[in-house]
Structures are given as C-alpha cells and as structure tokens.
XYZ file of C-alpha atoms in Angstrom:
371
model
C 100.261 139.939 66.611
C 102.770 137.125 67.706
C 100.294 134.080 69.501
C 101.034 134.258 73.449
C 102.423 130.987 74.561
C 99.329 129.378 76.557
C 100.353 130.139 80.159
C 101.806 133.778 79.686
C 99.103 135.256 81.648
C 100.317 133.533 84.415
C 101.921 136.724 85.559
C 100.921 139.360 84.062
C 102.372 142.624 83.145
C 101.799 146.105 81.516
C 99.403 145.891 78.212
C 100.729 147.484 75.042
C 97.856 149.000 72.763
C 97.577 145.745 70.528
C 97.162 143.860 73.606
C 94.828 146.603 74.753
C 93.178 146.116 71.350
C 92.768 142.599 71.132
C 90.737 142.534 73.885
C 88.348 144.717 73.101
C 88.145 142.627 70.233
C 84.509 140.217 71.100
C 82.653 138.503 67.149
C 79.384 138.590 66.648
C 78.179 142.213 69.857
C 78.222 145.415 69.060
C 80.740 147.068 71.336
C 80.162 150.956 72.250
C 81.938 153.149 73.172
C 81.157 153.231 76.805
C 81.788 149.144 77.397
C 84.913 149.876 75.050
C 85.748 151.701 78.281
C 84.970 149.213 80.529
C 86.578 146.803 79.226
C 90.067 148.138 79.407
C 89.466 149.054 82.205
C 88.560 145.946 83.972
C 91.719 144.621 81.609
C 94.378 147.459 83.029
C 93.094 146.825 87.066
C 93.824 142.719 86.401
C 96.699 143.899 85.427
C 97.610 146.243 88.021
C 96.193 143.462 90.277
C 98.723 141.302 90.239
C 101.657 143.807 89.804
C 100.449 144.994 92.841
C 101.663 141.999 94.604
C 104.879 142.156 93.054
C 105.991 144.596 94.683
C 105.570 143.331 97.600
C 109.134 142.888 100.471
C 109.422 139.192 100.310
C 109.990 139.909 103.235
C 106.707 140.391 105.675
C 107.404 142.072 109.272
C 104.833 140.162 111.736
C 102.310 137.052 110.963
C 98.474 138.741 111.234
C 96.125 136.205 112.040
C 92.051 136.961 111.251
C 89.903 137.254 114.312
C 86.648 135.690 113.586
C 89.499 131.860 112.829
C 90.324 132.634 116.277
C 88.083 132.902 118.367
C 85.838 130.212 116.312
C 86.940 126.870 115.158
C 87.010 126.843 110.909
C 89.809 124.232 110.716
C 90.122 120.772 111.444
C 92.678 120.292 114.877
C 92.576 116.300 113.951
C 95.809 114.803 112.605
C 93.607 112.162 110.145
C 91.105 113.328 107.201
C 88.250 115.240 109.180
C 84.672 114.809 106.788
C 82.688 115.998 109.648
C 80.361 118.487 109.312
C 81.362 120.973 112.176
C 78.551 123.958 114.646
C 79.054 126.123 116.490
C 75.815 128.011 118.368
C 75.696 129.759 121.754
C 72.291 131.457 120.574
C 73.197 134.480 118.842
C 76.560 133.246 116.768
C 76.341 130.300 114.377
C 79.383 128.630 112.492
C 78.461 125.830 110.008
C 81.362 124.034 107.961
C 80.656 121.410 105.855
C 84.257 119.892 104.567
C 85.030 118.984 101.132
C 84.672 115.652 99.439
C 89.060 115.286 101.071
C 88.303 117.261 103.825
C 88.228 119.483 106.531
C 90.681 122.527 106.049
C 92.979 121.822 108.773
C 94.940 123.834 111.248
C 99.182 122.273 110.524
C 98.869 123.003 107.211
C 95.894 124.982 105.354
C 95.639 127.585 108.198
C 99.935 128.864 107.394
C 98.275 128.937 104.067
C 95.933 131.981 105.057
C 98.315 133.247 108.177
C 100.803 133.332 104.703
C 98.036 135.316 102.474
C 97.106 137.529 105.509
C 100.236 138.727 106.081
C 101.105 139.718 102.290
C 97.215 141.646 102.507
C 98.289 143.741 105.715
C 101.920 144.341 104.150
C 99.768 145.121 100.572
C 97.596 147.109 102.781
C 100.270 148.341 104.501
C 101.806 150.662 101.130
C 98.319 150.211 99.309
C 96.510 150.874 101.906
C 93.380 153.291 99.878
C 92.908 150.510 96.723
C 93.684 147.723 98.800
C 90.224 145.798 98.930
C 89.578 145.289 95.284
C 92.775 143.655 94.970
C 92.437 140.242 96.069
C 94.167 138.316 93.369
C 97.966 136.630 95.723
C 100.829 135.257 93.855
C 101.813 133.005 96.214
C 105.966 131.481 95.790
C 105.509 128.013 97.546
C 109.119 128.632 98.410
C 108.478 131.938 99.960
C 105.621 130.012 101.598
C 107.722 126.917 102.698
C 110.552 129.961 104.250
C 108.195 131.909 106.579
C 106.030 128.911 108.548
C 109.427 127.474 108.815
C 108.895 124.522 106.662
C 112.080 122.786 104.256
C 110.817 122.758 100.818
C 111.050 119.172 99.829
C 109.138 116.892 97.405
C 106.797 116.416 99.864
C 105.127 120.272 99.188
C 103.625 119.871 95.840
C 101.159 117.994 97.160
C 100.371 118.720 100.403
C 99.963 122.189 98.914
C 98.022 121.541 95.800
C 95.584 119.033 98.454
C 95.376 122.313 100.776
C 94.094 124.820 97.682
C 91.545 122.077 97.209
C 90.565 122.056 100.630
C 90.748 125.765 101.288
C 88.150 126.225 98.170
C 85.693 122.756 98.498
C 85.017 123.202 101.854
C 81.702 125.150 102.851
C 81.726 128.077 105.983
C 78.041 129.708 106.998
C 78.368 132.478 108.929
C 76.999 134.601 111.334
C 79.319 136.819 112.871
C 79.709 139.742 109.972
C 76.187 140.548 110.938
C 74.351 143.149 112.663
C 72.156 143.631 116.238
C 69.749 144.673 113.383
C 70.060 142.596 110.568
C 70.391 138.426 110.852
C 72.525 137.896 107.894
C 73.990 134.460 106.965
C 77.353 134.606 105.443
C 78.079 131.705 102.469
C 81.691 131.005 101.188
C 84.723 129.523 100.711
C 88.154 131.020 101.726
C 89.236 130.722 98.586
C 87.191 131.735 94.879
C 90.056 130.115 92.274
C 93.644 129.575 91.917
C 96.143 128.941 89.027
C 98.947 127.315 90.266
C 102.419 126.818 88.145
C 103.864 123.354 88.200
C 106.990 122.168 86.520
C 107.551 118.630 85.160
C 110.876 117.787 83.895
C 113.719 118.877 85.907
C 115.895 119.252 89.085
C 112.796 121.082 90.590
C 109.600 119.301 89.346
C 106.247 120.225 91.177
C 104.811 123.500 92.275
C 106.220 126.416 91.442
C 103.847 128.971 92.385
C 100.187 129.471 92.720
C 97.994 132.936 91.991
C 95.422 132.943 94.757
C 92.531 134.533 94.233
C 91.206 134.803 97.743
C 86.650 135.305 99.329
C 85.398 138.586 99.877
C 84.643 138.376 103.341
C 88.364 136.750 104.037
C 89.766 139.745 102.352
C 87.671 142.699 103.754
C 88.697 141.195 107.613
C 92.510 142.483 107.015
C 91.176 145.476 104.840
C 88.961 146.286 108.588
C 92.403 145.741 111.020
C 89.792 142.238 112.471
C 93.615 141.095 112.251
C 96.136 140.325 115.942
C 99.547 139.919 115.551
C 100.678 136.612 116.559
C 103.738 135.343 117.350
C 106.544 133.668 114.503
C 107.048 130.924 117.194
C 103.281 129.760 116.241
C 104.954 127.934 113.754
C 107.660 125.769 116.121
C 104.450 124.283 117.951
C 103.930 120.762 116.373
C 101.073 119.576 117.968
C 97.486 121.357 116.086
C 95.679 121.133 118.570
C 98.243 123.203 120.706
C 98.821 125.352 117.756
C 94.571 126.344 118.454
C 94.546 126.946 122.106
C 97.479 129.138 121.476
C 95.113 131.651 118.790
C 92.654 131.154 122.073
C 95.182 132.575 124.342
C 95.964 135.145 121.751
C 92.131 135.564 120.799
C 90.665 136.247 124.714
C 94.176 136.642 127.115
C 96.224 139.033 124.243
C 98.491 141.543 126.074
C 96.856 141.861 128.855
C 97.510 141.785 132.648
C 95.372 138.783 133.368
C 94.173 135.531 134.554
C 92.097 134.428 131.314
C 90.162 131.079 132.475
C 87.293 129.251 130.528
C 85.261 126.598 131.457
C 86.341 122.741 129.025
C 82.914 121.889 128.075
C 83.384 125.996 126.157
C 86.685 124.999 125.246
C 85.718 121.902 123.530
C 83.635 123.284 121.761
C 86.050 126.734 120.835
C 88.636 124.199 119.536
C 86.482 122.386 117.027
C 86.807 119.093 117.936
C 83.463 116.802 117.292
C 81.148 115.456 119.075
C 82.030 111.520 119.554
C 85.337 113.547 121.889
C 83.942 113.295 125.295
C 84.693 115.597 127.931
C 86.796 113.346 130.071
C 88.988 112.164 127.791
C 89.703 116.039 125.908
C 90.048 116.827 129.729
C 93.405 114.241 130.127
C 94.346 116.063 126.546
C 94.161 119.535 128.403
C 96.377 118.557 131.421
C 99.023 117.118 129.750
C 99.656 120.676 127.294
C 99.135 122.171 131.131
C 102.507 119.373 132.320
C 104.468 119.783 128.442
C 103.465 124.002 128.658
C 105.019 124.796 125.050
C 102.772 127.604 124.009
C 104.645 130.192 123.286
C 104.487 133.080 124.900
C 101.430 131.801 127.519
C 100.899 129.300 131.122
C 98.531 127.363 131.685
C 97.076 126.305 134.656
C 93.877 123.675 135.224
C 91.318 124.154 137.683
C 90.367 120.383 139.004
C 87.866 122.187 141.117
C 85.876 124.023 138.570
C 87.278 123.043 135.801
C 88.591 125.088 134.070
C 91.897 126.142 131.875
C 93.720 129.307 133.141
C 95.767 131.284 131.234
C 97.776 133.908 132.269
C 100.999 135.956 129.334
C 104.324 134.212 130.880
C 105.421 137.487 132.189
C 102.642 138.016 134.770
C 103.457 138.854 137.919
C 100.932 136.495 139.482
C 101.548 137.373 143.560
C 100.868 140.564 142.773
C 97.893 139.913 140.238
C 95.985 138.607 143.003
C 96.720 140.727 145.736
C 95.285 143.516 143.688
C 92.142 141.593 142.247
C 91.212 140.495 146.024
C 92.140 144.217 147.649
C 89.564 146.011 144.558
C 86.211 143.826 144.485
C 84.972 146.057 141.245
C 88.156 144.361 138.661
C 88.233 140.564 140.733
C 86.384 138.879 138.083
C 88.259 135.880 138.902
C 86.350 135.227 142.679
C 83.908 137.812 143.979
C 84.728 138.198 147.665
C 87.907 136.621 147.591
C 91.168 137.064 149.850
C 94.397 137.438 149.182
C 95.302 134.477 151.145
C 92.170 132.418 149.957
C 93.106 133.304 146.389
C 96.673 132.182 146.814
C 95.663 128.548 148.040
C 92.889 128.916 145.466
C 96.444 128.732 143.217
C 98.133 127.112 145.237
C 95.916 123.953 144.037
C 96.189 124.407 140.093
C 97.891 121.641 138.365
C 100.549 123.821 136.511
C 103.809 123.293 135.441
C 107.519 123.948 137.435
C 108.540 127.092 135.555
C 105.208 128.295 135.376
C 104.167 128.141 139.358
C 105.659 131.350 141.554
C 104.600 128.893 144.682
C 106.853 126.196 143.269
C 109.477 126.761 145.420
C 107.256 126.791 148.707
C 105.582 123.497 147.701
C 108.869 122.224 147.327
C 110.239 123.146 150.806
C 106.381 122.099 152.637
C 106.838 118.752 150.667
C 110.696 118.300 151.893
C 109.036 118.281 155.540
C 106.749 116.081 155.396
C-alpha cells in the first residue's frame, strides 16, 4: 500500500478496504471483534463528519448568533489587546472569562468567526437534523469566511485568522448560563477545542487557505437546541465594536417587538463587557455619541437623562401610537406607570435622540423658530 502524504488526512474521503485494515492495526494489543467494530465505526464516523460539512452549500441564507453571548459579553469591545479577566454576576448567573496569553476574544473579528461557525452549524442542522450534534468538526475556507463577513481577502487575513483561533482556543469560560434551577453547575470550556490549519508557504497566494475546527460541545449545543437568533446581515457593516455589541443587546432584549426597551446605564456597562476601570461618566458620554450617530441597524436609540437609561426601539415603531396605547392600558405600561398620554409625550420629547429617529422633531423645530 503506497504511503500517503503527510497532510492528506486534512480532507477525509470514503475509506477503502485497505485503509480500514490500516486503521485497525494496533501493535502489541489483542483486539476483540467488538473493539474492531468500534474502531472501524469511529473512523468511518470521523470521515463522514467532515463530508457532512462539505455538502453544505457555500451560500448561507442567514446569520446566526447564540443567545448566551448576546445576553452576556463573551467578547471584548476594546480595540486593543484585552488581557483583563471579566466577570458578570447578578446573583444567580455567573460568567467568568479568563483570557489567553494573547488576550480575550474580541467583538470585531473573533465574534465574526463564531457567527460564521454558528451559521454553518445551523445550515447543517437544517440539512442533517438527526445527526447534527455529534458533528462538531467544521472545515472553514478563509475566502468564504471573508465573503460572509464582508471582508477583503488580503494578506492581513492569515495572521488575523491565526490569532483569532489562538484567542478562541486559549480563553477559558466558566458559566452557569445553562444550569438548571435545581442543580447549579459551573461549565468550564473554550469556544474552540482544537484546530488544524492548511497553509500555503509559497506561490502567488501565500498564507492560510482553510482550517479544520473542532468547537466545544457547549457551543454546538447552542445551535442544536436552537438557542440562537437570526441577526441582520448589516451587522458586519458596523465599524465600532461597541456598537456591534449594542446591536446584539438590542436584538436580544428588544427583538422584533413593538416596544420601547429601556436599560439602566449601570447595567448596560456590565452587559457591554467593559472593565471596572471604565467609569460610568465616560461610558455615559460614549452612549450619547452612539445615540447621536444612530447607526445601529433596525433600531433607534435615545438617552433618558432623567433616569440615566438607554432607550432602544425598532425603527418602524409608531411611537405616538405606542405611547397612547401605553397610557390607555395601565397593565401593559411597563415604561411608566400611571402616566397620561401627555405626560408620556413630554417625557419622550425630553430624550436625547437623533432627529431622524424623533417623531416630534418637526414640532421641536417649529417651537424653536418661534422663540
């Protein structure tokens, strides 16, 4: 039997009889009929595992984000290397993130890679729903990943991709997000268990071509249990990592509901994953700048200075009708209890908001010209 090249197993194909016999060879150990069957079944399963993802069409119809990392900040929004541990503890849910030696996974690149993986997994589940959970090894083509995330496939991608794998593999996450009320279990894992990279060292296109990635059971189960949400493809056009993170929070807590969602800035600071060194005053200024830019896809932002809250609502929400309905139905009025329509209108008119998001902008302008 001719020898194979060293990296030929990067793309596993259907096993021949000779290859099956080679797999079953193990020196200095007697193998029973049962152990031979198990070894053969394992080898065949691993081969089918990669073939499964080769059958997935290159076109992914939707972008999938896991709800756990939308609700809690697994990724750093810093534009610099973030080596600081992060902890979120609200009394019954705890998230601890211990960064790798080259830093904590970031929102700008590393999260995009996991979005791509989640979307591949969701597509695989749609095509092969019964066998999905056991298939955790995914082949990632770097050119396809760049197209998916609206990136240029240039010379900088290889190094950025390798560093991303190192951060995702090296960072440890401890979480109770998936624990039951009866038994409090702390899960410790990395988002990626292992990886193999196919890299071209010479020629016109030097650098990383593709990678075979094994994700954690925890991450695979998020998609298997449909613990994911579809996010807007325009997410990849958001330039600032803080605004990307804010979009995730808006999508998770506001979603497609026709509501005004509000969150205290002290709580939002933790949800954004910012370190304790970030003062609330500096964060407040940053939020106001986001509000005035109003560049979050599908959502409008407003700042309530009186209560120190950020207000998030869908762009297609008819604000005046919502306020009128909230005033008439006291039980559904979670925004402000026992307030009339005029009082709610005056409250909304006092918000810091972008003119394009303000249904009262014309009235404010006319009132200003009369003065």
